[in-house]
mmCIF file of C-alpha atoms and ligand atoms in Angstrom:
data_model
loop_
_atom_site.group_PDB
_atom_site.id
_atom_site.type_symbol
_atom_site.label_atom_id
_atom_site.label_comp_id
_atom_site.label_asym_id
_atom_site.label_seq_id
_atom_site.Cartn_x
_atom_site.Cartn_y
_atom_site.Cartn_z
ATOM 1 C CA UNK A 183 108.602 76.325 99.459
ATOM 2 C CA UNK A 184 108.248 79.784 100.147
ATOM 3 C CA UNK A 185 107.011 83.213 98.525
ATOM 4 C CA UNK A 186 109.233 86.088 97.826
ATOM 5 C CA UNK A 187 106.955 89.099 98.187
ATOM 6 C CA UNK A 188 108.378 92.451 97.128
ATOM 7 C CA UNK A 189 106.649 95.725 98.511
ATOM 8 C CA UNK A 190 107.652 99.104 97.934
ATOM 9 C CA UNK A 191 106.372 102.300 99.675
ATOM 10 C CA UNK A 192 106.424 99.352 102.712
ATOM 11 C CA UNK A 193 107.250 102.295 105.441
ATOM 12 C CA UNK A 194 103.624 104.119 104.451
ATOM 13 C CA UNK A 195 100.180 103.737 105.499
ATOM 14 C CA UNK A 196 98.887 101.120 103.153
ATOM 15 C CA UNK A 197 102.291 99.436 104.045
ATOM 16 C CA UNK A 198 101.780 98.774 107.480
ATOM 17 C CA UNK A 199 98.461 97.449 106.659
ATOM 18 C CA UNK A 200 99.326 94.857 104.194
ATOM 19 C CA UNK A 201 102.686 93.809 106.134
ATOM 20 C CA UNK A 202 100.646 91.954 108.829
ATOM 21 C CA UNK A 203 97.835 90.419 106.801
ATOM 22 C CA UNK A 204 100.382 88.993 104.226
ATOM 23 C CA UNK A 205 102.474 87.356 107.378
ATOM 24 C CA UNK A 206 99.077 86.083 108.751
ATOM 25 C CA UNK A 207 98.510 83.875 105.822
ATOM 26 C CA UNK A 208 95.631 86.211 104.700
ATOM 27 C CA UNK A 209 97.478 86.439 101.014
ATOM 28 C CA UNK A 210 98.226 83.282 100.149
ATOM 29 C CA UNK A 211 96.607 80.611 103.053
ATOM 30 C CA UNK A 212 98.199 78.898 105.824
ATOM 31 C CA UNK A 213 100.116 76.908 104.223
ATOM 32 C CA UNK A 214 102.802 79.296 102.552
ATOM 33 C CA UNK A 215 105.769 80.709 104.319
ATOM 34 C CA UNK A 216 106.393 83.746 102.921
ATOM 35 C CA UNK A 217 109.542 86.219 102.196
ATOM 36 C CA UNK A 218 109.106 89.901 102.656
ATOM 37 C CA UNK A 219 112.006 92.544 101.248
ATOM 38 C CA UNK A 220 110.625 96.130 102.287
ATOM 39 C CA UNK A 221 111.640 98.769 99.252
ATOM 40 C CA UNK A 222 111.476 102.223 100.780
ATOM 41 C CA UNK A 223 113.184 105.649 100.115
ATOM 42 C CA UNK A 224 115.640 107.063 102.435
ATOM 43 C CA UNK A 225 113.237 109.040 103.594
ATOM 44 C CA UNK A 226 110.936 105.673 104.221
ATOM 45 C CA UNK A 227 113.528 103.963 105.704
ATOM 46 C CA UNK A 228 113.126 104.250 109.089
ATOM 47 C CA UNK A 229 109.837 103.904 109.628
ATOM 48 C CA UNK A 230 109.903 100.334 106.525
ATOM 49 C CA UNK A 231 112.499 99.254 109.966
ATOM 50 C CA UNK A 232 110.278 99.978 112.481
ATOM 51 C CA UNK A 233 107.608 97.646 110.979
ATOM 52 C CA UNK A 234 109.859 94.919 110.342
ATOM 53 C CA UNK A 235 110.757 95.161 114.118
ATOM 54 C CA UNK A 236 107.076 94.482 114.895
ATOM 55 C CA UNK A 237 106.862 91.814 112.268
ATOM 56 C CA UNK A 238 109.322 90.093 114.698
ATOM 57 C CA UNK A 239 107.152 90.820 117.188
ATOM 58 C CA UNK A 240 104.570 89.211 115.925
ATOM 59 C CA UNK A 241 106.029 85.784 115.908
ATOM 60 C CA UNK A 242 104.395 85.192 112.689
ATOM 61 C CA UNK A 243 104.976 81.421 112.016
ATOM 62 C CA UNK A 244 104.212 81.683 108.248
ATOM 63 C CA UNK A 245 106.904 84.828 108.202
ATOM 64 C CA UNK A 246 110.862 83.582 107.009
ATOM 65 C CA UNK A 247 112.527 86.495 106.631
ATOM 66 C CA UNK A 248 111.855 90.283 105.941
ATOM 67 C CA UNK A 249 114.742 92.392 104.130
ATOM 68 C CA UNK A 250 114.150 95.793 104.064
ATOM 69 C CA UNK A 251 115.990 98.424 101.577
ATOM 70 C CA UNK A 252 116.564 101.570 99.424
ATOM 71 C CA UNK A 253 118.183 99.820 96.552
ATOM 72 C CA UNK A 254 115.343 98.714 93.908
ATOM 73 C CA UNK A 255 117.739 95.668 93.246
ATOM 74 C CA UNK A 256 117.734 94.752 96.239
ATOM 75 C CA UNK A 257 114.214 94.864 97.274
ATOM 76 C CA UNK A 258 113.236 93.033 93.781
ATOM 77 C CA UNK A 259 115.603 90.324 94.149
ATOM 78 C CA UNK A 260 113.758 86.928 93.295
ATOM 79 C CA UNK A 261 110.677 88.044 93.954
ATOM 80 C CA UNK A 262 107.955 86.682 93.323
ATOM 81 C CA UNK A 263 104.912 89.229 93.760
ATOM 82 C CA UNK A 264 105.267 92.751 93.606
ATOM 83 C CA UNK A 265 102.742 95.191 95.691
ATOM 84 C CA UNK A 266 103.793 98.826 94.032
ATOM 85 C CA UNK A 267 102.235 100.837 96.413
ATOM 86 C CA UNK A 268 104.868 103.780 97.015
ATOM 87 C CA UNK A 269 104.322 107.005 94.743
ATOM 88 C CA UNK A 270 104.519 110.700 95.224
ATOM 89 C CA UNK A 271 101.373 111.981 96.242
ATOM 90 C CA UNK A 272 100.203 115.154 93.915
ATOM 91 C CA UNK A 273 101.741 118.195 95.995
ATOM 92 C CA UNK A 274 100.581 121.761 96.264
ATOM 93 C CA UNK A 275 100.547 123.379 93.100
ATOM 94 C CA UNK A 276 101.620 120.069 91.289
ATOM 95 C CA UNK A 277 99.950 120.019 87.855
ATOM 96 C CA UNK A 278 98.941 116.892 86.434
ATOM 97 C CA UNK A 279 102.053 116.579 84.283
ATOM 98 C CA UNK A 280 104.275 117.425 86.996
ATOM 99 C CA UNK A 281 102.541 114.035 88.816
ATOM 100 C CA UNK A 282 103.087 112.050 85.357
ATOM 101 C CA UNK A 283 106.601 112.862 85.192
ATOM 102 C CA UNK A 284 107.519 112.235 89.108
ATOM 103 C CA UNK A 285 105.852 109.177 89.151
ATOM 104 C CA UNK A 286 107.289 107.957 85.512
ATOM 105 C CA UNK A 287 110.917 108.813 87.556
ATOM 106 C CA UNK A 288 109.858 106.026 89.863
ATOM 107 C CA UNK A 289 107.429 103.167 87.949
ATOM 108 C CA UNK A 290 110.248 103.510 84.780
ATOM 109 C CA UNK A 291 113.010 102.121 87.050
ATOM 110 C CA UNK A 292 111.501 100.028 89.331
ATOM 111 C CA UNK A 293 109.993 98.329 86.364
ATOM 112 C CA UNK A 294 113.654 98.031 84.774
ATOM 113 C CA UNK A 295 114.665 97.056 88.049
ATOM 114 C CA UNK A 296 112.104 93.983 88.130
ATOM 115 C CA UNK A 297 112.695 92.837 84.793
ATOM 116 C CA UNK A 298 116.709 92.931 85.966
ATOM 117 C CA UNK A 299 115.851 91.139 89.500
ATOM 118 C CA UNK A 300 112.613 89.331 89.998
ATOM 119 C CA UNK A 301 111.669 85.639 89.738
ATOM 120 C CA UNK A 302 111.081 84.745 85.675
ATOM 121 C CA UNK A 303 107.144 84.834 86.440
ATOM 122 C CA UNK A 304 106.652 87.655 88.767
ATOM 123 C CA UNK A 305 103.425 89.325 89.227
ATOM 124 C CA UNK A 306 103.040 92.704 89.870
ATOM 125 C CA UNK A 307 100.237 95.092 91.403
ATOM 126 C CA UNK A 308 100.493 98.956 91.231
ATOM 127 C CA UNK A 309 98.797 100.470 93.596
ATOM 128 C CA UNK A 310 100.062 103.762 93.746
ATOM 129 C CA UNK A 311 98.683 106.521 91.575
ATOM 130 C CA UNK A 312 98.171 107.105 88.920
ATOM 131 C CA UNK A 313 97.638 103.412 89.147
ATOM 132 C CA UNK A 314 97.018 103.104 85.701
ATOM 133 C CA UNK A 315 99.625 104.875 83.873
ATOM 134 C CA UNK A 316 102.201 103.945 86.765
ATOM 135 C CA UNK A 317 101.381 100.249 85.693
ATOM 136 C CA UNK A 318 101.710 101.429 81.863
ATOM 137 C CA UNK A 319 105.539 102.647 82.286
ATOM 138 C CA UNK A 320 106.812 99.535 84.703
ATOM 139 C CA UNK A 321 105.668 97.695 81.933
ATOM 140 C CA UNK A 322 106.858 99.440 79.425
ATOM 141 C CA UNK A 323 110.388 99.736 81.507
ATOM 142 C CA UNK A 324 110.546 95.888 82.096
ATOM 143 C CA UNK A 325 112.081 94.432 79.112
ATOM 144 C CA UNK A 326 111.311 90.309 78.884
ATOM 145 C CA UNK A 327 108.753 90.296 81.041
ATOM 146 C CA UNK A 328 105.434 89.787 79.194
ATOM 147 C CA UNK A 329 103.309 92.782 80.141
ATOM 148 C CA UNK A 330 100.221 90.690 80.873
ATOM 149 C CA UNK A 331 102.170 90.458 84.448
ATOM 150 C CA UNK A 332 101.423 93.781 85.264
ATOM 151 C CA UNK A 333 98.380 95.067 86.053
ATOM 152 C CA UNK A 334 97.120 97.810 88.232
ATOM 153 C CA UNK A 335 94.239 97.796 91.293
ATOM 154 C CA UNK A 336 90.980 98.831 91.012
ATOM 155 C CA UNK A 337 89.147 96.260 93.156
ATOM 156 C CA UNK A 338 88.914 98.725 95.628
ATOM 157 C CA UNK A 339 86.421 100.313 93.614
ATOM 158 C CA UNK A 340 84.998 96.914 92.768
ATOM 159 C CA UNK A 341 84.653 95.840 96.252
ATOM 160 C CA UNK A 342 82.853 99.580 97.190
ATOM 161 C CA UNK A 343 80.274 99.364 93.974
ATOM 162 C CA UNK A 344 79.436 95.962 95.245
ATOM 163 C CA UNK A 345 79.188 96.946 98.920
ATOM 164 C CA UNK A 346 76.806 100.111 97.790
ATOM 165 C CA UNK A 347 75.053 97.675 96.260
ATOM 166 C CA UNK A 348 74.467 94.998 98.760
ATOM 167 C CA UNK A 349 73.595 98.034 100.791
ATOM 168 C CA UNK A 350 70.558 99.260 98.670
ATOM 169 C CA UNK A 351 69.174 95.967 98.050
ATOM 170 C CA UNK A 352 69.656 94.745 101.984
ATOM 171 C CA UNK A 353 71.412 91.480 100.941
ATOM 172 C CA UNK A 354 74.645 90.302 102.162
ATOM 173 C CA UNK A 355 78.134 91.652 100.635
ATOM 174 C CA UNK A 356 79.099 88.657 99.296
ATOM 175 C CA UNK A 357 75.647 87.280 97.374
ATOM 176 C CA UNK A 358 76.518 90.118 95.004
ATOM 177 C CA UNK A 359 78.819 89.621 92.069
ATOM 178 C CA UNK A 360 79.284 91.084 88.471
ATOM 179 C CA UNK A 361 80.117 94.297 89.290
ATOM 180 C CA UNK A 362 83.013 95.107 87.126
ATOM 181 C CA UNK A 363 84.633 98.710 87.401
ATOM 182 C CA UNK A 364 85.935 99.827 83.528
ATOM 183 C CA UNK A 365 88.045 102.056 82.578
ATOM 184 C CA UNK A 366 90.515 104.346 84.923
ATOM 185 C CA UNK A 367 91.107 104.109 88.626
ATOM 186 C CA UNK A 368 90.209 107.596 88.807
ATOM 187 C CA UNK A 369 86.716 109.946 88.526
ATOM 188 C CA UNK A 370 85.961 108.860 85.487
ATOM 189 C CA UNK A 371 85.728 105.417 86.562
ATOM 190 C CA UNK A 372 83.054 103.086 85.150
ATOM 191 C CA UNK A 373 81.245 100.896 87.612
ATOM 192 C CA UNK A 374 78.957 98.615 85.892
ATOM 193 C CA UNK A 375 75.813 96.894 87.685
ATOM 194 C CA UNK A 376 74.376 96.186 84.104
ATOM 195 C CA UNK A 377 75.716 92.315 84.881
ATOM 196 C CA UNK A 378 75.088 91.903 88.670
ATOM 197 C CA UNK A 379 73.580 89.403 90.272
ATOM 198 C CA UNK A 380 72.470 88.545 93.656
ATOM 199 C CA UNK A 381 73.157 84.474 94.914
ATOM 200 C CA UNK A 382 73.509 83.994 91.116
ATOM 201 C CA UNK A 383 70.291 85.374 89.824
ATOM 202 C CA UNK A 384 69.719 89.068 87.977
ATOM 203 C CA UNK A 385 69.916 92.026 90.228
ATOM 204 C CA UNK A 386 68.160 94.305 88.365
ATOM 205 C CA UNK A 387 64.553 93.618 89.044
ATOM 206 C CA UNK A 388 65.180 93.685 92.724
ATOM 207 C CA UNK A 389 67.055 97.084 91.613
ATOM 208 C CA UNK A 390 64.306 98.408 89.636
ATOM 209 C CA UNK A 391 61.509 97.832 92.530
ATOM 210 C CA UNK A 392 63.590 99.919 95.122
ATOM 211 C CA UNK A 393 65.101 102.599 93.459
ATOM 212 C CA UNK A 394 62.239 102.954 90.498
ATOM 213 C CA UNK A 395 63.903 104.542 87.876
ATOM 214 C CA UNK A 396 67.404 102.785 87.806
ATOM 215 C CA UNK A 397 69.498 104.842 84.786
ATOM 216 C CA UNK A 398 68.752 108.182 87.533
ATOM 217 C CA UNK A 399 70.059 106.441 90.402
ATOM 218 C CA UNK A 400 73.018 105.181 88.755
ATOM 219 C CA UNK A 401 73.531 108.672 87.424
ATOM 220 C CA UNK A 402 72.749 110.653 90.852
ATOM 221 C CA UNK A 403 73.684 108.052 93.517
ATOM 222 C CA UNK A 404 75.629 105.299 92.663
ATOM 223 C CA UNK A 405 78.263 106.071 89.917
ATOM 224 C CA UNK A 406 79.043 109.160 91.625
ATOM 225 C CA UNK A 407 79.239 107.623 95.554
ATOM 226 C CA UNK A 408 81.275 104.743 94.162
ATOM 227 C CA UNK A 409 83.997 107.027 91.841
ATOM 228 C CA UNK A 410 84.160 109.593 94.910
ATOM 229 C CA UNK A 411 84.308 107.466 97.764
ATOM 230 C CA UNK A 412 87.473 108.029 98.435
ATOM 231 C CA UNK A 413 87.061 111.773 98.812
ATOM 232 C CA UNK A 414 84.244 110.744 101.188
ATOM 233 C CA UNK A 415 86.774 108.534 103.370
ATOM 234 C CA UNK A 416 89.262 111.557 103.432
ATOM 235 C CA UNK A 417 86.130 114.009 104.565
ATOM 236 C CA UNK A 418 85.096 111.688 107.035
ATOM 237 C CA UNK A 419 88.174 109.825 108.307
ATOM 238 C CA UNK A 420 90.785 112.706 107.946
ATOM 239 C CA UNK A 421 92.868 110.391 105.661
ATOM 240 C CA UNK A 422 93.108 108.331 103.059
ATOM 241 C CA UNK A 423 91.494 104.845 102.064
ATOM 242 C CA UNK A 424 94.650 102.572 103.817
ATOM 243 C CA UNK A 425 92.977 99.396 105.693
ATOM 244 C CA UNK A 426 90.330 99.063 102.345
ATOM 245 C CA UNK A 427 93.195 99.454 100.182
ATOM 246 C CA UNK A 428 95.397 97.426 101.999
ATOM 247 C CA UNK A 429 92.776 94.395 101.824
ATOM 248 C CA UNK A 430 91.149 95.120 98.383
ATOM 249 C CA UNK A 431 95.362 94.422 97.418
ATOM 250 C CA UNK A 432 95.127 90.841 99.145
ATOM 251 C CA UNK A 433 91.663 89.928 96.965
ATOM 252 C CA UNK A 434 93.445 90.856 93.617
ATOM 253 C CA UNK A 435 96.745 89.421 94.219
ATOM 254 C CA UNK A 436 95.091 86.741 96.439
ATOM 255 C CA UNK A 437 92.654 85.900 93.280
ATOM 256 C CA UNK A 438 95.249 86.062 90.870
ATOM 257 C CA UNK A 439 97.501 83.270 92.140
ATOM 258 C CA UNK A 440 94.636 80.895 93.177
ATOM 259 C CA UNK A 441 92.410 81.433 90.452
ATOM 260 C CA UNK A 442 88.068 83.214 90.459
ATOM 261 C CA UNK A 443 84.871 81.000 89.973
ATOM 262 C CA UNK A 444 83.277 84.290 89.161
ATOM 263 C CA UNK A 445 84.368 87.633 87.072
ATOM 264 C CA UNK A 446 85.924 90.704 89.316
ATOM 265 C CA UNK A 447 87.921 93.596 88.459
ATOM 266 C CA UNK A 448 91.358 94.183 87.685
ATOM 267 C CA UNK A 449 93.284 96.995 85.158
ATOM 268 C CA UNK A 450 95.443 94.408 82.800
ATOM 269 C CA UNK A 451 96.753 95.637 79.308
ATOM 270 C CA UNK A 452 94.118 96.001 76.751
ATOM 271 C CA UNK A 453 94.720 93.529 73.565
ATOM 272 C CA UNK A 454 91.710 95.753 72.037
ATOM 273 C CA UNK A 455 89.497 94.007 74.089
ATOM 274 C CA UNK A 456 85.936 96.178 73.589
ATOM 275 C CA UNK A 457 87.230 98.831 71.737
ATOM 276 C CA UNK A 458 89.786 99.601 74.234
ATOM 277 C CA UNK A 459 93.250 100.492 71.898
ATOM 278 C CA UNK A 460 95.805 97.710 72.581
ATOM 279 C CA UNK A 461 98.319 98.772 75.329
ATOM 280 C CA UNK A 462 96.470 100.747 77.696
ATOM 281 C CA UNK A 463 96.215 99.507 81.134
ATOM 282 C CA UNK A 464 92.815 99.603 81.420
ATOM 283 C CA UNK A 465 90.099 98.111 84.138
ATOM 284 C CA UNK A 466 88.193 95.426 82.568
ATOM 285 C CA UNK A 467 85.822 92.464 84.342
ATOM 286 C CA UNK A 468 88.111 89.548 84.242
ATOM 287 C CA UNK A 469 88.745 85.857 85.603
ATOM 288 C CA UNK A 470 91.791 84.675 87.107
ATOM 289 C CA UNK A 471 92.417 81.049 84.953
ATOM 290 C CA UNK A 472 95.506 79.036 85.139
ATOM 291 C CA UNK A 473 97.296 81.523 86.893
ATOM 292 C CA UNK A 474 96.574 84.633 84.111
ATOM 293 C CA UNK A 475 93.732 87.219 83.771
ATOM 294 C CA UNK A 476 91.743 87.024 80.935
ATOM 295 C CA UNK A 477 89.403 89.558 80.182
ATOM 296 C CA UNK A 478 85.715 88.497 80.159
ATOM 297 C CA UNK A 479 84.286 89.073 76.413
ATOM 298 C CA UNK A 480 81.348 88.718 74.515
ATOM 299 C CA UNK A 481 79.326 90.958 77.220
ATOM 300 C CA UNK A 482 76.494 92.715 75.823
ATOM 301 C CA UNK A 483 77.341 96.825 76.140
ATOM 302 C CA UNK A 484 74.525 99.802 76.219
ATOM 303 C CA UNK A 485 75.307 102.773 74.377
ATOM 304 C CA UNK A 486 74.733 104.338 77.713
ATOM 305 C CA UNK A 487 77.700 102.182 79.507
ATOM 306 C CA UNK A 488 80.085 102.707 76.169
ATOM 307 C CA UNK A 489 79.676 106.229 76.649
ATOM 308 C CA UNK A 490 80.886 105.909 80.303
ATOM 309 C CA UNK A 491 83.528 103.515 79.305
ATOM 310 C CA UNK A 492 85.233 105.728 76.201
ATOM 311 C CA UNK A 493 85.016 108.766 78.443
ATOM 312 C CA UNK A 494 87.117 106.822 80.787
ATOM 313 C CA UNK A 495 89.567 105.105 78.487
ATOM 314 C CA UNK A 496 89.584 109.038 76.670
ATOM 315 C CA UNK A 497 91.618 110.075 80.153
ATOM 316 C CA UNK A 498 93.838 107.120 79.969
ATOM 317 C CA UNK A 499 95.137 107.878 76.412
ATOM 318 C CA UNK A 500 95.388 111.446 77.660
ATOM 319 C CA UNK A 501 97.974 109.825 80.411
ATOM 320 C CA UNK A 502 99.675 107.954 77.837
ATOM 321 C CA UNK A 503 99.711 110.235 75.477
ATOM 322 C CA UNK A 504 101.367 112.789 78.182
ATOM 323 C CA UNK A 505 104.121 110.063 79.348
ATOM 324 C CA UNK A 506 104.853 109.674 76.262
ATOM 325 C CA UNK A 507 105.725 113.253 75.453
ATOM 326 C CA UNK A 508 107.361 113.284 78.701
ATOM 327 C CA UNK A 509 109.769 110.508 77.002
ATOM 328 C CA UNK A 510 108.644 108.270 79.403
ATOM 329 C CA UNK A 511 107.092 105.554 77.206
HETATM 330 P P1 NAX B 836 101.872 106.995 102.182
HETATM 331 O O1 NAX B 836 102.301 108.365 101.805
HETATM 332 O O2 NAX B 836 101.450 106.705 103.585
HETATM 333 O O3 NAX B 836 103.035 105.968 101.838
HETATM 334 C C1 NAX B 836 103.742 105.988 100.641
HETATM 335 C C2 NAX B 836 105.137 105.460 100.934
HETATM 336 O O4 NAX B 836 105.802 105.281 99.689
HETATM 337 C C3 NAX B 836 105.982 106.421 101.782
HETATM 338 O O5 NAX B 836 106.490 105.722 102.910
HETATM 339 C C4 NAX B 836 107.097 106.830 100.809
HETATM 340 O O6 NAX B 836 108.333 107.034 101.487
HETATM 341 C C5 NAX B 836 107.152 105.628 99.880
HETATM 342 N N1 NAX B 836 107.748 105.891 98.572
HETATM 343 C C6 NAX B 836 107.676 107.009 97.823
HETATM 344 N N2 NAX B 836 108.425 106.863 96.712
HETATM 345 C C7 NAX B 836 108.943 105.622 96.753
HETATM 346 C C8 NAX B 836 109.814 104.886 95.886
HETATM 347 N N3 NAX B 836 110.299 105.436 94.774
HETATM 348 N N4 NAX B 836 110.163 103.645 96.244
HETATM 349 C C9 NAX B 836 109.710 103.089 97.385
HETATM 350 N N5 NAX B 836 108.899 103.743 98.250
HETATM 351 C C10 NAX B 836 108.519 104.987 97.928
HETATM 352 O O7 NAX B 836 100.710 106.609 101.150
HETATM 353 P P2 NAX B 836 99.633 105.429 101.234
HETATM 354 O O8 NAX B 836 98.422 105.918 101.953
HETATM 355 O O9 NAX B 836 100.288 104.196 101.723
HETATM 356 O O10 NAX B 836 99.218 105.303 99.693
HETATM 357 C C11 NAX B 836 100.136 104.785 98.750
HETATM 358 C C12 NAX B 836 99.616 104.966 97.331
HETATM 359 O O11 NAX B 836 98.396 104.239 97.138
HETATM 360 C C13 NAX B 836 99.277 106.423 96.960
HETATM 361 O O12 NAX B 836 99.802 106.682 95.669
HETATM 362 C C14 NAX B 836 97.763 106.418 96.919
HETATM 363 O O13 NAX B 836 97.256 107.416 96.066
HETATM 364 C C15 NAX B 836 97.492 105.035 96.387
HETATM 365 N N6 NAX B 836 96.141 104.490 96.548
HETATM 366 C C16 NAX B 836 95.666 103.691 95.574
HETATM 367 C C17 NAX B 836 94.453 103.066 95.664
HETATM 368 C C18 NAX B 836 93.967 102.162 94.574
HETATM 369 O O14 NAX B 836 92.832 101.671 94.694
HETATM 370 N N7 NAX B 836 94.714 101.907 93.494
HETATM 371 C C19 NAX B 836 93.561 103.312 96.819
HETATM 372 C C20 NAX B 836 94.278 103.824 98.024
HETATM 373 C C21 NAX B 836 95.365 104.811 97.726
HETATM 374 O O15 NAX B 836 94.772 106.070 97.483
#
């Protein structure tokens, strides 16, 4: 048995870092030989060939075959996961709705293009941006599929709140947990430490003795250092988030195959879940069960965090409602 796994935008930065993970085995374990087809623009092309060369070169044993192409039908054929990771970046000048409507050209199609082409019960991740709303039209575009496959990334932002977190309290990364990210993958994100916990117990006593008054710090420090770290990266780097990205892509998809033992984050189509109106691809803290997200409910919600969370979900109907008078939706 193997894994088709489909991903576009394969010739660009996050690409090239999720190419050699996934043929390592660090997507899906040791155990599972894997398919790649590359989906790249003409533009892409050459440089989606030049990294299946080195795929070769790697003598990956878990590796049976890499395709690489320009033709969405093509790329999607039988596959099995899809990493949407190629977009068009916001250009000089570009105003929001310009974005909308380029990316709608190319989520739109390649959604149609799944529904048309991919395995009966493919999963797909969009992480190219607007991840959200990009998410929101493939779905939208993919007739048959149930939209609960798609589902957008935001466990980048996850895994940053809960490595700001870990930082402040000196413990190590992976003691904390419950640190769900609502809302948008954008600004307005919502990162929410109301929930965490450190080796299973409450974080926020250790919280309150070390940064004192806890609502200011998550107003002055941590909110904002989580939603803008990836303008920090681009300050400090001189690019883009790409190996985070890359890897934060492997724990979703990774998680979503083989299941959680605790809640994380992941942007999966609202049923109303929370206020949140039905359709909207929206972050929420969810567990991975039988194969399927399901959103975590019954959590207890401040007034404080609902404010945070409506201003988010406020931009995402904004997005919709601007795809849709693009005709998009
Ligand atoms: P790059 O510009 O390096 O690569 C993008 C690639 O996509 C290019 O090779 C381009 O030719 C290709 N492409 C464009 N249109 C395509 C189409 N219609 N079909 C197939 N391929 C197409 O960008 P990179 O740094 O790899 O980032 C990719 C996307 O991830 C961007 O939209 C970026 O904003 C987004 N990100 C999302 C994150 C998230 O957490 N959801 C975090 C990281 C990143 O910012």
């Amino acid at each position: 048995m193997s894994t088709t796994i489909t991903i576009t935008g394969a010739g660009g930065q996050i690409g090239y870092a999720l190419l050699f993970r996934i043929a390592a085995g660090d997507l899906l374990g040791p155990d599972e030989k894997v398919r790649l087809r590359l989906l790249e623009i003409p533009q892409g092309i050459g440089a989606a060939e030049g990294a299946a060369l080195e795929l070769q070169d790697g003598a990956f044993g878990l590796l049976e075959h890499v395709e690489v192409s320009d033709d969405a039908a093509v790329g999607f054929d039988g596959c099995d996961l899809a990493l949407l990771v190629g977009a068009r970046p916001r250009g000089p000048g570009m105003e929001r709705g310009d974005l909308l409507a380029a990316n709608g050209g190319i989520f739109g199609p390649q959604g149609a293009a799944i529904a048309a082409n991919a395995s009966p019960d493919v999963r797909v991740t969009v992480v190219g941006n607007p991840a959200n709303t990009n998410a929101l039209i493939a779905a939208a575009s993919a007739d048959g599929v149930p939209s609960s496959r798609f589902t957008a990334l935001t466990r980048l932002d996850e895994n940053r709140a809960r490595a700001q977190l870990a930082q402040t309290l000196a413990v190590p990364v992976d003691t904390v947990r419950r640190v769900p990210i609502w809302g948008n993958h954008s600004a307005t994100q919502f990162p929410d430490v109301s929930h965490a916990t450190v080796a299973g117990r409450p974080a926020s006593e250790a919280l309150e003795a070390i940064v004192g008054d806890v609502p200011a710090w998550l107003d002055s420090t941590f909110i904002p250092r989580v939603a803008k770290r990836g303008a920090e990266i681009i300050e400090v780097r001189g690019s883009s988030s790409v190996a985070s990205a890359a890897s934060a892509t492997l724990d979703h998809v990774r998680d979503w195959v083989h299941g959680t033992d605790d809640w994380t984050s992941a942007g999966v189509v609202s049923q109303g879940q929370y206020g949140v109106p039905e359709g909207l691809v929206c972050s929420f803290p969810v567990q991975s069960i039988d194969g399927e997200w399901q959103v975590v409910e019954g959590l207890e919600v401040s007034d404080w965090a609902r404010q945070r969370i409506e201003a988010s979900v406020a931009e995402l109907v904004e997005e919709r409602d601007a795809v849709t008078a693009l005709g998009l939706l």
